[in-house]
mmCIF file of C-alpha atoms in Angstrom:
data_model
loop_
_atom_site.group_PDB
_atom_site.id
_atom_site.type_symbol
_atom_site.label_atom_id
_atom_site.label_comp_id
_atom_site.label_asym_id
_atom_site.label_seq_id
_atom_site.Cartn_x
_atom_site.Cartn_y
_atom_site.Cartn_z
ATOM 1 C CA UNK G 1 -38.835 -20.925 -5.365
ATOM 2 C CA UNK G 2 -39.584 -17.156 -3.448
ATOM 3 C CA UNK G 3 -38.236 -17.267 0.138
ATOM 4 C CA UNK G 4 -39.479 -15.251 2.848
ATOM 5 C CA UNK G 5 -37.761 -13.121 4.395
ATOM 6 C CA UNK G 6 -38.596 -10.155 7.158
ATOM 7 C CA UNK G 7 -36.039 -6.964 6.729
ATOM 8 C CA UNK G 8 -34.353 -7.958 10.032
ATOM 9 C CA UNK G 9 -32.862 -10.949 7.650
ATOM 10 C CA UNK G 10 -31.697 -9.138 5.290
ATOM 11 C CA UNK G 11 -27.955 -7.586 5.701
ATOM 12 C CA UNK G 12 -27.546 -5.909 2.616
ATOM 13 C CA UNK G 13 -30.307 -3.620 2.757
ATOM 14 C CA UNK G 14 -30.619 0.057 2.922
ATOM 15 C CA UNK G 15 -33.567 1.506 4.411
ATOM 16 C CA UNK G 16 -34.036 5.132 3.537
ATOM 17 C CA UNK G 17 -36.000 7.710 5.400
ATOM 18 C CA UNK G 18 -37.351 8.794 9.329
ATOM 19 C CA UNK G 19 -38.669 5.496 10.836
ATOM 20 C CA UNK G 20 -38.843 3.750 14.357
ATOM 21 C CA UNK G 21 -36.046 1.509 15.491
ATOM 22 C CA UNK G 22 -38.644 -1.744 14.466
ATOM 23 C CA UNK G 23 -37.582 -3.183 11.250
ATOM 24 C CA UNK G 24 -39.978 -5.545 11.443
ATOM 25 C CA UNK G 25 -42.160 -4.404 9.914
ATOM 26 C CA UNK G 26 -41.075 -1.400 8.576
ATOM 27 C CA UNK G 27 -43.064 1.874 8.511
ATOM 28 C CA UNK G 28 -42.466 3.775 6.043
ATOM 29 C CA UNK G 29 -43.746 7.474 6.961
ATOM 30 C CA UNK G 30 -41.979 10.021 4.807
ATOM 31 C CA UNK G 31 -41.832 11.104 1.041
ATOM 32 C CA UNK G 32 -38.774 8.806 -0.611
ATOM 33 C CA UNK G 33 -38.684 6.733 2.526
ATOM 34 C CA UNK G 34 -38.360 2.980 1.690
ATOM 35 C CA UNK G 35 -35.915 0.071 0.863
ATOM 36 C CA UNK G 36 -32.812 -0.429 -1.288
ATOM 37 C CA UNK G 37 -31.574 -3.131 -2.759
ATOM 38 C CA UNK G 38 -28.775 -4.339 -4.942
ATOM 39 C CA UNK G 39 -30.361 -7.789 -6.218
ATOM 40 C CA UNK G 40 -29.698 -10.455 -7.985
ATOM 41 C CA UNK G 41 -32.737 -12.974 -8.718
ATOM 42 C CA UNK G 42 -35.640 -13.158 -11.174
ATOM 43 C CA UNK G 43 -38.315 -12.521 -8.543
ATOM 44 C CA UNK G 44 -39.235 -10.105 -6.035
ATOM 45 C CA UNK G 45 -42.558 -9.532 -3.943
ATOM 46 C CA UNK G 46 -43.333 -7.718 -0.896
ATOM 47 C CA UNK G 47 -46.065 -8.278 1.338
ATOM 48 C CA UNK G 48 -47.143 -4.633 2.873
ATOM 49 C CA UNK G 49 -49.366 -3.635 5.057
ATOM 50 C CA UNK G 50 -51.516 -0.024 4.817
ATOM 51 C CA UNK G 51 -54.163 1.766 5.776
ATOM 52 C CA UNK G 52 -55.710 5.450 5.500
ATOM 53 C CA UNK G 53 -59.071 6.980 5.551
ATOM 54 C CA UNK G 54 -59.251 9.514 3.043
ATOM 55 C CA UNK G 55 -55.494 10.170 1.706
ATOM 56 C CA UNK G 56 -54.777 6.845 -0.537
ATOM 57 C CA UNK G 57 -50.523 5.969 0.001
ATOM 58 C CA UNK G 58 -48.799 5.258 -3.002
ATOM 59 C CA UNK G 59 -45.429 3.813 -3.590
ATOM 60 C CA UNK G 60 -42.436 4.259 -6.768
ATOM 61 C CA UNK G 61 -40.686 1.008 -7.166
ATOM 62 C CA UNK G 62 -37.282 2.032 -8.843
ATOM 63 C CA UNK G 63 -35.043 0.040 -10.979
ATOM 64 C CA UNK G 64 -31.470 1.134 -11.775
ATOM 65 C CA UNK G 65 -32.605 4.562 -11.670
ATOM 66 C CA UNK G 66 -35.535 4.207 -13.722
ATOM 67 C CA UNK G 67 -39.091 4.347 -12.289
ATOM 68 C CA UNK G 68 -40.599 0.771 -13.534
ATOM 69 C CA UNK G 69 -43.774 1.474 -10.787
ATOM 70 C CA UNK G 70 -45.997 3.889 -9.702
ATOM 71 C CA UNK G 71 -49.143 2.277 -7.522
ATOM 72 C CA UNK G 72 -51.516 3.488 -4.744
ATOM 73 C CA UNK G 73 -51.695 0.693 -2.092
ATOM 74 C CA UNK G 74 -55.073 -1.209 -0.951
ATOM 75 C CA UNK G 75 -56.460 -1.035 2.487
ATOM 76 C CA UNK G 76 -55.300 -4.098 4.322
ATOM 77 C CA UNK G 77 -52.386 -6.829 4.002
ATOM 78 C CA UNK G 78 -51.811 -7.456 0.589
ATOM 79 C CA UNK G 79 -48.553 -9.075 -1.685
ATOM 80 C CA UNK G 80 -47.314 -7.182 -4.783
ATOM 81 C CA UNK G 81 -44.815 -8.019 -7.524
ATOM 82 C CA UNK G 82 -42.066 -6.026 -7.291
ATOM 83 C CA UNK G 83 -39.818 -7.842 -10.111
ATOM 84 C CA UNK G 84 -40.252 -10.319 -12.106
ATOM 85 C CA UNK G 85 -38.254 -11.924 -14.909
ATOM 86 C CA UNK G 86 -37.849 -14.662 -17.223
ATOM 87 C CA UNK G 87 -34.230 -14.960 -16.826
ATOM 88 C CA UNK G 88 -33.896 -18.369 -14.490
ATOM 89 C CA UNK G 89 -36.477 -20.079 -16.369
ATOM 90 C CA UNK G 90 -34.483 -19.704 -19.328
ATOM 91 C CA UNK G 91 -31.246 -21.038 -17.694
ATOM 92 C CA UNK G 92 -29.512 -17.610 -17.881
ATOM 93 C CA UNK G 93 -27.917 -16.202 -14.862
ATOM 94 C CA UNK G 94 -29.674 -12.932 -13.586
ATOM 95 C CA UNK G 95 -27.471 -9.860 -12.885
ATOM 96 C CA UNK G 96 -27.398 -7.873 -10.410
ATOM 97 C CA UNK G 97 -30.058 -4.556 -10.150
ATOM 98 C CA UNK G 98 -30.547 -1.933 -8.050
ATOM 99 C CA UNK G 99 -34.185 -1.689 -6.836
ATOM 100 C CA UNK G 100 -36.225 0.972 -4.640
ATOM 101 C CA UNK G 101 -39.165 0.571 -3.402
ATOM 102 C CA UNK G 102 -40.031 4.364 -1.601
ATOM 103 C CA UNK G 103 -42.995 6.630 -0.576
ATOM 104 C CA UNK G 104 -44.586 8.559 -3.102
ATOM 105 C CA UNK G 105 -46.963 10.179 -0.945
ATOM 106 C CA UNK G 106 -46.194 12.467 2.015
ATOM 107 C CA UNK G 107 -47.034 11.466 5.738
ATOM 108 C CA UNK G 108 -50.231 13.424 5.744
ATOM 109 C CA UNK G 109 -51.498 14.800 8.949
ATOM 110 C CA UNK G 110 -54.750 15.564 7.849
ATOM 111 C CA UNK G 111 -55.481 11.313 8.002
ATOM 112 C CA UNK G 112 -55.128 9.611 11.737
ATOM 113 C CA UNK G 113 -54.740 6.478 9.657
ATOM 114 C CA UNK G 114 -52.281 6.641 7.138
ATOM 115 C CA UNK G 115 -49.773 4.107 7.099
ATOM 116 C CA UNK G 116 -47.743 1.629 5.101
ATOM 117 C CA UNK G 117 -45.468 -0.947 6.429
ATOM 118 C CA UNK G 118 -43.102 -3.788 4.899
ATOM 119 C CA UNK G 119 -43.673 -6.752 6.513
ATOM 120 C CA UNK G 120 -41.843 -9.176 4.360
ATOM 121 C CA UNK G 121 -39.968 -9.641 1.157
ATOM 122 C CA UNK G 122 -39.923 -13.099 -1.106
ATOM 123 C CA UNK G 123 -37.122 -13.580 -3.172
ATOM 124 C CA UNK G 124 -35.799 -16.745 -5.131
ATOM 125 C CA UNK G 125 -32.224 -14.549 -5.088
ATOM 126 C CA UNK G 126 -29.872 -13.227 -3.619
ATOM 127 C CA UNK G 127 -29.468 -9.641 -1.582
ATOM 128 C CA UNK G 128 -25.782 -8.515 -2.754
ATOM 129 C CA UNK G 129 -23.789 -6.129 -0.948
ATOM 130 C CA UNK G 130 -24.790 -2.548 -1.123
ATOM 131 C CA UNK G 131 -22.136 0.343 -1.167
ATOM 132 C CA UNK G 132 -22.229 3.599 1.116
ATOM 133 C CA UNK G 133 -23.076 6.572 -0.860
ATOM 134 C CA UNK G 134 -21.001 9.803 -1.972
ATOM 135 C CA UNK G 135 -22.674 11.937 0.584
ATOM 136 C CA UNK G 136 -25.672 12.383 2.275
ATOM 137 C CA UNK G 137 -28.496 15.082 2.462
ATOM 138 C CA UNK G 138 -31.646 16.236 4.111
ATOM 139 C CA UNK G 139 -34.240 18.329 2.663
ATOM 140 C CA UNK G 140 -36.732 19.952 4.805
ATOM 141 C CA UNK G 141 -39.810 21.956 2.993
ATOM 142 C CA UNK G 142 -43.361 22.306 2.056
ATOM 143 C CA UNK G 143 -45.694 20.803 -1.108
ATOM 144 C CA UNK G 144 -42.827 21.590 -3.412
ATOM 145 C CA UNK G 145 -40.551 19.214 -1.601
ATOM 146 C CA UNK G 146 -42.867 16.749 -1.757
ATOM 147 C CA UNK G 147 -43.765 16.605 -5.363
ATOM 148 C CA UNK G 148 -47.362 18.005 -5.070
ATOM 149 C CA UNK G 149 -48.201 18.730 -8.639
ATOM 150 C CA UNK G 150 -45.184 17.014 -9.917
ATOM 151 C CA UNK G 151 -47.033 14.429 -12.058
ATOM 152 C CA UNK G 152 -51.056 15.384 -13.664
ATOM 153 C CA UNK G 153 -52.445 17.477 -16.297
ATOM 154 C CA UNK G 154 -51.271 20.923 -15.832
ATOM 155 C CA UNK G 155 -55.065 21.498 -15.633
ATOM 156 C CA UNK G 156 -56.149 19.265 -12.716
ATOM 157 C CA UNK G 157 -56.821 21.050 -9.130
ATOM 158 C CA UNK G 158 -57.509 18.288 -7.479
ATOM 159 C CA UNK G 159 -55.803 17.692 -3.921
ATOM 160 C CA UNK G 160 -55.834 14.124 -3.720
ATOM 161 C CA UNK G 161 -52.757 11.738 -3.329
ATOM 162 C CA UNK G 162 -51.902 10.307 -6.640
ATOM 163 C CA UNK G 163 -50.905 14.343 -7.946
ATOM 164 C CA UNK G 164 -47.463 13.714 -5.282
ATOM 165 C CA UNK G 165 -44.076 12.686 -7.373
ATOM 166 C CA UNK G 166 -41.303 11.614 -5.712
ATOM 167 C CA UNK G 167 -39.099 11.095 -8.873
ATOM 168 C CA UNK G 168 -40.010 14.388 -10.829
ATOM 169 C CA UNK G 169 -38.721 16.268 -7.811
ATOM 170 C CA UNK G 170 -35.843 18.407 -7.098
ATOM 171 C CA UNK G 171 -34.835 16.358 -4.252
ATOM 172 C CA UNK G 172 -34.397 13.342 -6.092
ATOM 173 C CA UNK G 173 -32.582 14.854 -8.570
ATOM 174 C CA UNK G 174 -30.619 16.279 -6.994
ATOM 175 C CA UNK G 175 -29.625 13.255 -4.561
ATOM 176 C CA UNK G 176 -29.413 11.095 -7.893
ATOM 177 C CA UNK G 177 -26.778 13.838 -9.518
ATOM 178 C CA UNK G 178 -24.235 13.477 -6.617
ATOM 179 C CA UNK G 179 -24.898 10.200 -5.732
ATOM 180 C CA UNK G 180 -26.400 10.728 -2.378
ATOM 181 C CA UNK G 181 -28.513 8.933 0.282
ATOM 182 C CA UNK G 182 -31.183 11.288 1.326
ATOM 183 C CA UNK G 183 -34.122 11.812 3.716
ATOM 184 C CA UNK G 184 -36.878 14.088 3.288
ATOM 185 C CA UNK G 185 -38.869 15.994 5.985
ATOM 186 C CA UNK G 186 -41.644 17.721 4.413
ATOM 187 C CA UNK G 187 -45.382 18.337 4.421
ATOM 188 C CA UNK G 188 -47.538 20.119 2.254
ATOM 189 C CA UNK G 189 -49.133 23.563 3.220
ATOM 190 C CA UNK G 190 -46.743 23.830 6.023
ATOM 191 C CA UNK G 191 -43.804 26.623 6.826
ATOM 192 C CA UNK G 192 -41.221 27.554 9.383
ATOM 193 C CA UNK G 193 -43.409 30.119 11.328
ATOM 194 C CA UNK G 194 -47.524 29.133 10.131
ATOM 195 C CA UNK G 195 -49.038 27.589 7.234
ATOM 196 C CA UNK G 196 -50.664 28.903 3.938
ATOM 197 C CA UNK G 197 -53.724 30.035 5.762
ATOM 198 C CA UNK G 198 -51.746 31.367 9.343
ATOM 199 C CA UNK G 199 -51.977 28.197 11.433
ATOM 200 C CA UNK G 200 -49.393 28.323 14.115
ATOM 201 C CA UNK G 201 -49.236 25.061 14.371
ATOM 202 C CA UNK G 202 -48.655 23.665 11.059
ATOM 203 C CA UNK G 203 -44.800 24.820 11.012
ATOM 204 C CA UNK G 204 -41.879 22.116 10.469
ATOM 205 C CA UNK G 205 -39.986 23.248 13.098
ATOM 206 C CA UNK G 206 -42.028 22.172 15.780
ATOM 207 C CA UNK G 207 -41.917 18.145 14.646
ATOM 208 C CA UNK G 208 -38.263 18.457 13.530
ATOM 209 C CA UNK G 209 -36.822 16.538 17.135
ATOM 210 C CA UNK G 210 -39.634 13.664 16.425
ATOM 211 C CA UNK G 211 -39.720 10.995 14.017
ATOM 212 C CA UNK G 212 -43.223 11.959 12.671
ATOM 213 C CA UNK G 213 -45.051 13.750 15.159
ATOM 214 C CA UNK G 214 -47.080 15.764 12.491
ATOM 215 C CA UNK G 215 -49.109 12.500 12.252
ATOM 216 C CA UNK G 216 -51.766 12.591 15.075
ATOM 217 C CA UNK G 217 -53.908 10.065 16.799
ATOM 218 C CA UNK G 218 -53.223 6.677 18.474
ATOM 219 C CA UNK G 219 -52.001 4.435 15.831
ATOM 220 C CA UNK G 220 -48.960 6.820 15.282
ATOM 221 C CA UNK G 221 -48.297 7.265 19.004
ATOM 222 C CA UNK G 222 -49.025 2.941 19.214
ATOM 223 C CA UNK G 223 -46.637 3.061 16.769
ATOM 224 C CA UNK G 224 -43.420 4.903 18.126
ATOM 225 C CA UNK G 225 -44.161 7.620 15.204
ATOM 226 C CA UNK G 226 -44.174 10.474 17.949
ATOM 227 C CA UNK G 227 -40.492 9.479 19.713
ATOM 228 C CA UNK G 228 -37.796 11.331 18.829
ATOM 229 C CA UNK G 229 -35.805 11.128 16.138
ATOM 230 C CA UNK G 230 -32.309 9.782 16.611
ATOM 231 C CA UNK G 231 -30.323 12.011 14.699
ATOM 232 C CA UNK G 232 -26.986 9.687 14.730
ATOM 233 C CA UNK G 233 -29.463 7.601 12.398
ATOM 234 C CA UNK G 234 -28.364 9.580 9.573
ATOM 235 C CA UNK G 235 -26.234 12.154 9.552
ATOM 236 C CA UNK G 236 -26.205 14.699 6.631
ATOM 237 C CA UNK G 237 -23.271 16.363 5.138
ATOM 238 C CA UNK G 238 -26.095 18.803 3.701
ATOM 239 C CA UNK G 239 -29.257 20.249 4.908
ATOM 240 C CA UNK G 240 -31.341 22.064 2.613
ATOM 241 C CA UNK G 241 -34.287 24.014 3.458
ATOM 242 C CA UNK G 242 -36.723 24.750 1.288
ATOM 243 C CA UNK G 243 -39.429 26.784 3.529
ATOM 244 C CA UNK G 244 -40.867 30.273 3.124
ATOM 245 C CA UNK G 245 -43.550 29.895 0.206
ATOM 246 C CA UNK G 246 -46.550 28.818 2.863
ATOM 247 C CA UNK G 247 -45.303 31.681 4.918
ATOM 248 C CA UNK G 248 -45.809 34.242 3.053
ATOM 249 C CA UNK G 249 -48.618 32.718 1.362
ATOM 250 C CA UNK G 250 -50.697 33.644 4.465
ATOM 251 C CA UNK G 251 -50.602 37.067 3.884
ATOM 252 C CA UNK G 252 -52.231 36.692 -0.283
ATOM 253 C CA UNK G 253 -55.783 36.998 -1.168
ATOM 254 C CA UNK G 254 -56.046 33.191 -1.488
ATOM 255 C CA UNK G 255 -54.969 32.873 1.864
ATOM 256 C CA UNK G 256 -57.228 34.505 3.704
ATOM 257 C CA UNK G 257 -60.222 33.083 2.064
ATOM 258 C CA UNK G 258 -58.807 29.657 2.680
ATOM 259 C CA UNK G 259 -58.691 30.422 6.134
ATOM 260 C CA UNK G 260 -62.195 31.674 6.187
ATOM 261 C CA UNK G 261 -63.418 28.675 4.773
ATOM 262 C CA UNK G 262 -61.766 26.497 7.241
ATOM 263 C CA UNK G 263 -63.373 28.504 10.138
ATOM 264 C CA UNK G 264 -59.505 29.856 10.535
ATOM 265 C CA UNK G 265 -58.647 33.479 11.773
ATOM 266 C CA UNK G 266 -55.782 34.174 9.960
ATOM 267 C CA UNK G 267 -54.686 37.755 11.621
ATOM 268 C CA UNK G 268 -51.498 37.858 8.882
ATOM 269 C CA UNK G 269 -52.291 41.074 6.912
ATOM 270 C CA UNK G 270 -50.414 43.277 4.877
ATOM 271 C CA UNK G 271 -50.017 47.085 5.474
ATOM 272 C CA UNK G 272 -51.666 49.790 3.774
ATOM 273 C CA UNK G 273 -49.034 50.170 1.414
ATOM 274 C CA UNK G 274 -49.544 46.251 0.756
ATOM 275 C CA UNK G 275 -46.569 44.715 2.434
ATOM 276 C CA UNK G 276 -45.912 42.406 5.394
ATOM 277 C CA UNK G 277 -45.631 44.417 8.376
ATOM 278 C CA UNK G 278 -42.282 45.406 9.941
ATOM 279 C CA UNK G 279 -43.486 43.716 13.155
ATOM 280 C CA UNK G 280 -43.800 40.491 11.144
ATOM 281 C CA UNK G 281 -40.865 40.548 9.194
ATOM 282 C CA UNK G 282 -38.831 40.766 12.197
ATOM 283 C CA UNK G 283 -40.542 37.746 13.651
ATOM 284 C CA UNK G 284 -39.974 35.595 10.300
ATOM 285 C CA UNK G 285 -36.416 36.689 10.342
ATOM 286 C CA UNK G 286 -35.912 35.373 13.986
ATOM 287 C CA UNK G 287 -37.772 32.064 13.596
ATOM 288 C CA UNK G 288 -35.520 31.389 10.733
ATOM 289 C CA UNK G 289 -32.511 32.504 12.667
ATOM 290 C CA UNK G 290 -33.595 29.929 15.187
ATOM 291 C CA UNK G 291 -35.029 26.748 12.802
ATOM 292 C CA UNK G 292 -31.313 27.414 11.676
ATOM 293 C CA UNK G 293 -29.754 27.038 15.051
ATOM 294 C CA UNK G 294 -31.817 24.573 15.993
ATOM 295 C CA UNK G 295 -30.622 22.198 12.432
ATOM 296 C CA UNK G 296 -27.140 23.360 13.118
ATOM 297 C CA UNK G 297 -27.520 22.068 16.865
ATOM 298 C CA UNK G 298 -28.576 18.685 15.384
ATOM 299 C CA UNK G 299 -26.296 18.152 12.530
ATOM 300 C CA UNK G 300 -23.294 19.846 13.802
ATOM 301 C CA UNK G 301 -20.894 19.177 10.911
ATOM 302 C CA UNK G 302 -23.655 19.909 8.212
ATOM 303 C CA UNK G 303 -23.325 22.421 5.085
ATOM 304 C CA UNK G 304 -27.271 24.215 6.091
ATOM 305 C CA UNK G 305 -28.667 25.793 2.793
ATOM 306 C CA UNK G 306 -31.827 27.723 2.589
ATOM 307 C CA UNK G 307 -33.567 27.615 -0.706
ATOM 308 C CA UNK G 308 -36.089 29.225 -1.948
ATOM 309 C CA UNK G 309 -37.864 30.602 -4.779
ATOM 310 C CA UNK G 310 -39.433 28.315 -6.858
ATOM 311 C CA UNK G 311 -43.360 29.065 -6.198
ATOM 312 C CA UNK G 312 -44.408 32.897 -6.354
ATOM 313 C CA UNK G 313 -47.409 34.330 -4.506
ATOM 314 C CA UNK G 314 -49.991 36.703 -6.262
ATOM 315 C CA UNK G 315 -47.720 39.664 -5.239
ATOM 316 C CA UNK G 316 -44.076 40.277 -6.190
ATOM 317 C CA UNK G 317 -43.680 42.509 -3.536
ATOM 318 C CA UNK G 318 -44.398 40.538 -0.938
ATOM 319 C CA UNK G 319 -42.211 37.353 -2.622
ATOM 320 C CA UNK G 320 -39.334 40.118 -2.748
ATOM 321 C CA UNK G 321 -39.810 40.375 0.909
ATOM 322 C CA UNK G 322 -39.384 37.219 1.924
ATOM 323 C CA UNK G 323 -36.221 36.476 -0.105
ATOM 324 C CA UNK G 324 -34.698 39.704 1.805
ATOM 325 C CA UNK G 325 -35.943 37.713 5.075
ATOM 326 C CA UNK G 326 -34.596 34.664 4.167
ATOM 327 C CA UNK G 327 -31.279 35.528 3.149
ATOM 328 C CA UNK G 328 -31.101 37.829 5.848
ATOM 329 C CA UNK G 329 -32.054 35.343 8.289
ATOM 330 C CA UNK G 330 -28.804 32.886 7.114
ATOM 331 C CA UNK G 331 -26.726 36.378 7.351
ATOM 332 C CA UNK G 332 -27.764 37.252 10.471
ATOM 333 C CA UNK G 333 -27.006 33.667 11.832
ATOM 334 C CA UNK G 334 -23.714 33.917 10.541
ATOM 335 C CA UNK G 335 -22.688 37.132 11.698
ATOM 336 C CA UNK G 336 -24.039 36.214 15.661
ATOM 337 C CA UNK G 337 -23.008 32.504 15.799
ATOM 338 C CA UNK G 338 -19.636 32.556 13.595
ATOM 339 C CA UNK G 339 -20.742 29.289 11.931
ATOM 340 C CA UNK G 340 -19.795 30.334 8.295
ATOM 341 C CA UNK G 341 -21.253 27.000 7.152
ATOM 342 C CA UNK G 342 -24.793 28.396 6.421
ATOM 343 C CA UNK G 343 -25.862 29.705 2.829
ATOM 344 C CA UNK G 344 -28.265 31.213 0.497
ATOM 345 C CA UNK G 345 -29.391 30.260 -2.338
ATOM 346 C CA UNK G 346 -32.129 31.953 -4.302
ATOM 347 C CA UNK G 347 -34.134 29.354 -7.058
ATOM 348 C CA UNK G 348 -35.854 30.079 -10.309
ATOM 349 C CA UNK G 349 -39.449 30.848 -9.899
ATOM 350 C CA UNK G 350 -41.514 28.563 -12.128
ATOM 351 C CA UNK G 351 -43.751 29.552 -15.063
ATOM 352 C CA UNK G 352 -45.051 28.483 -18.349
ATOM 353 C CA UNK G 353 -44.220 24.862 -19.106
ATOM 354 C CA UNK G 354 -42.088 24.721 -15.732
ATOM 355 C CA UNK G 355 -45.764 24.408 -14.042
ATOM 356 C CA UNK G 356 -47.338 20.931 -13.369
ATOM 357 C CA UNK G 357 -50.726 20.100 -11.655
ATOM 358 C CA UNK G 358 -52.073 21.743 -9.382
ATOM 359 C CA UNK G 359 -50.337 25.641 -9.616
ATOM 360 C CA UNK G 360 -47.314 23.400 -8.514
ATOM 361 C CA UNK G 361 -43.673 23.117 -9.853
ATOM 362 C CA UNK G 362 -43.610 20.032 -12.730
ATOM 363 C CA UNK G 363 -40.394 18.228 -14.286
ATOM 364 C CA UNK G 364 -38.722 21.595 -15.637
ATOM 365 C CA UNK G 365 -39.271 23.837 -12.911
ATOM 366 C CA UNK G 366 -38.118 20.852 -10.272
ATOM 367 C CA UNK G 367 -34.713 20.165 -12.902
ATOM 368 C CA UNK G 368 -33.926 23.938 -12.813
ATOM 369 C CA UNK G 369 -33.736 23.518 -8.549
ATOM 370 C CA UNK G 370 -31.813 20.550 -8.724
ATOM 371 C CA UNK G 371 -28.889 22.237 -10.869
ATOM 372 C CA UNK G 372 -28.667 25.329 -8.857
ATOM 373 C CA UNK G 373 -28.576 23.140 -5.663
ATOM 374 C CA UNK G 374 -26.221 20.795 -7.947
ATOM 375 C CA UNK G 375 -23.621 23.376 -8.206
ATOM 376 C CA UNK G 376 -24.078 25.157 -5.067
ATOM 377 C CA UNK G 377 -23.328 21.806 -2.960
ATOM 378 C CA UNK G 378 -20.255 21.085 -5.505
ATOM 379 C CA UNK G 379 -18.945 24.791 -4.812
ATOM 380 C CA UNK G 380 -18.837 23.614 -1.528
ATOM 381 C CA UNK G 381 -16.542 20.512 -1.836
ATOM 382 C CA UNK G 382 -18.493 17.853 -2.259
#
């Protein structure tokens, strides 16, 4: 018989991800943010709770480290199986597995109303003690971090929520390789200093201190979304930033017609000669310096490592550019702060088969990140 149980019951649970100090129930706001378990029973079911007005949420359900699940979540308060096995009806005992339940979808800003929430758990087993991991790491960055394209027809354009992967991602992969716990702060379109199409205000540093302040409206405030993060909560032994691509995306073609279209003046134009402007490059390479100082101020024993790479603009030039600004930017923190604890690390760009939907990097492109951020992070001691 399934007992229910809220997550507050539950000892030997992990719960993964940026959320409010309310377990119960559980808001789950980030990509890969969600529950672990190490169970042993022949049932599992959750009762959730979400909500959204364009931007469907979907969830992975993982199962020693193989996805079993992928599902978009109704409207409303619903109960889904999570598990369910034949193993106590036959009289056998049922071992022990590791299961995940975690955000697909990112914590998009663009829909006042997006939400999910745990609210219970029925089981007819038992919750077995869960170990502490090898390490632990945050990754910060745009649609790439958050799996946009990583699951679709290479063809599809669509935006819509179901083209987000949280397994076919770098991040995961990566975690998964050195057996990490990890968080991940990341939004789609977004970059250190503007967005894709120049918008000021869609740049991760300026939600970083807050637990999700990029979603607006009253339900997040109601919610405790828009308090600030308490950074004991998880501490990283790595931080890797993966931010740059939206940046300099502003100043492409595509980027100023996007802005047009939104009503948007984007006033982030290349020279004559077709470059970013000296002005501008010296204000990227200071906002960097500072998103830096301002990761280092909140994970003070952290390995910081900027990445970035993986998703070219239509100009070479211009992509060129920002890798100079980027790894001068960790240089320059270096050399001013004497924290030696702050790295470069340049990825492979993606193309051919490395693409999946949506122009975006798919399962090779994503695998090539993870093993230069793989041995990178194991260069470093870990």
């Amino acid at each position: 018989m399934l007992k229910e149980y809220k997550i507050s019951d539950i000892e030997n649970i992990k719960i993964h991800g940026r959320t409010t100090g309310k377990k119960d129930p559980l808001s789950l706001l980030w990509t890969a943010s969600g529950i672990e378990m190490n169970y042993k029973g022949s049932a599992l079911r959750i009762r959730y709770k979400a909500d959204y007005n364009v931007f469907e949420p979907w969830i992975s359900v993982i199962v020693n480290g193989v996805r079993y699940q992928k599902r978009p979540l109704e409207k409303g308060v619903h109960e889904i199986t999570i598990w369910n096995s034949t193993e106590t009806a036959a009289g056998m005992e049922a071992p022990v597995r590791n299961i995940r339940i975690i955000r697909d979808t990112p914590a998009m800003p663009g829909d006042q109303k997006t939400m999910i929430q745990i609210e219970a758990i029925f089981a007819d087993g038992t919750f077995e003690e869960i170990g502490e991991p090898a390490m632990r790491i945050e990754f910060i960055g745009d649609s790439i971090t958050s799996g946009e394209g990583g699951i679709g027809p290479h063809d599809e354009m669509d935006w819509n929520s179901s083209c987000f992967d949280v397994v076919d991602n770098y991040a995961y992969m990566t975690a998964s390789a050195l057996k990490a716990d990890y968080n991940v702060y990341s939004q789609s379109g977004w970059g250190f200093c503007w967005s894709w199409y120049g918008n000021p205000m869609e740049r991760m540093p300026l939600y970083y201190e807050q637990i999700c302040g990029i979603v607006p409206g009253d339900m997040a405030k109601d919610n405790g979304f828009h308090e600030k993060w308490d950074f004991n909560g998880f501490r990283p032994d790595v931080v890797v930033v993966n931010l740059g691509t939206n940046d300099v995306g502003a100043y492409t073609d595509n980027g100023h017609l996007n802005a047009e279209q939104m009503n948007f003046n984007n006033d982030h134009n290349r020279d004559e000669k077709g470059f970013i402007p000296a002005k501008d490059i010296e204000f990227l390479k200071k906002s960097a310096v500072n998103f830096i100082t301002l990761i280092r101020e909140k994970n003070p024993n952290a390995k910081i490592i900027w990445a970035y790479g993986m998703l070219g603009q239509e100009a070479e030039h211009i992509d060129q550019q920002m890798r100079e600004i980027l790894s001068g930017a960790v240089e320059e923190y270096v050399a001013k702060s004497g924290d030696t604890n702050a790295y470069y690390v340049q990825l492979q760009a993606t193309e051919g088969d490395g693409f999946g939907s949506r122009s975006h990097p798919g399962h090779k492109s994503h695998k090539n990140a993870s093993e230069r951020l793989v041995k990178k992070i194991k260069e470093l001691g870990f």
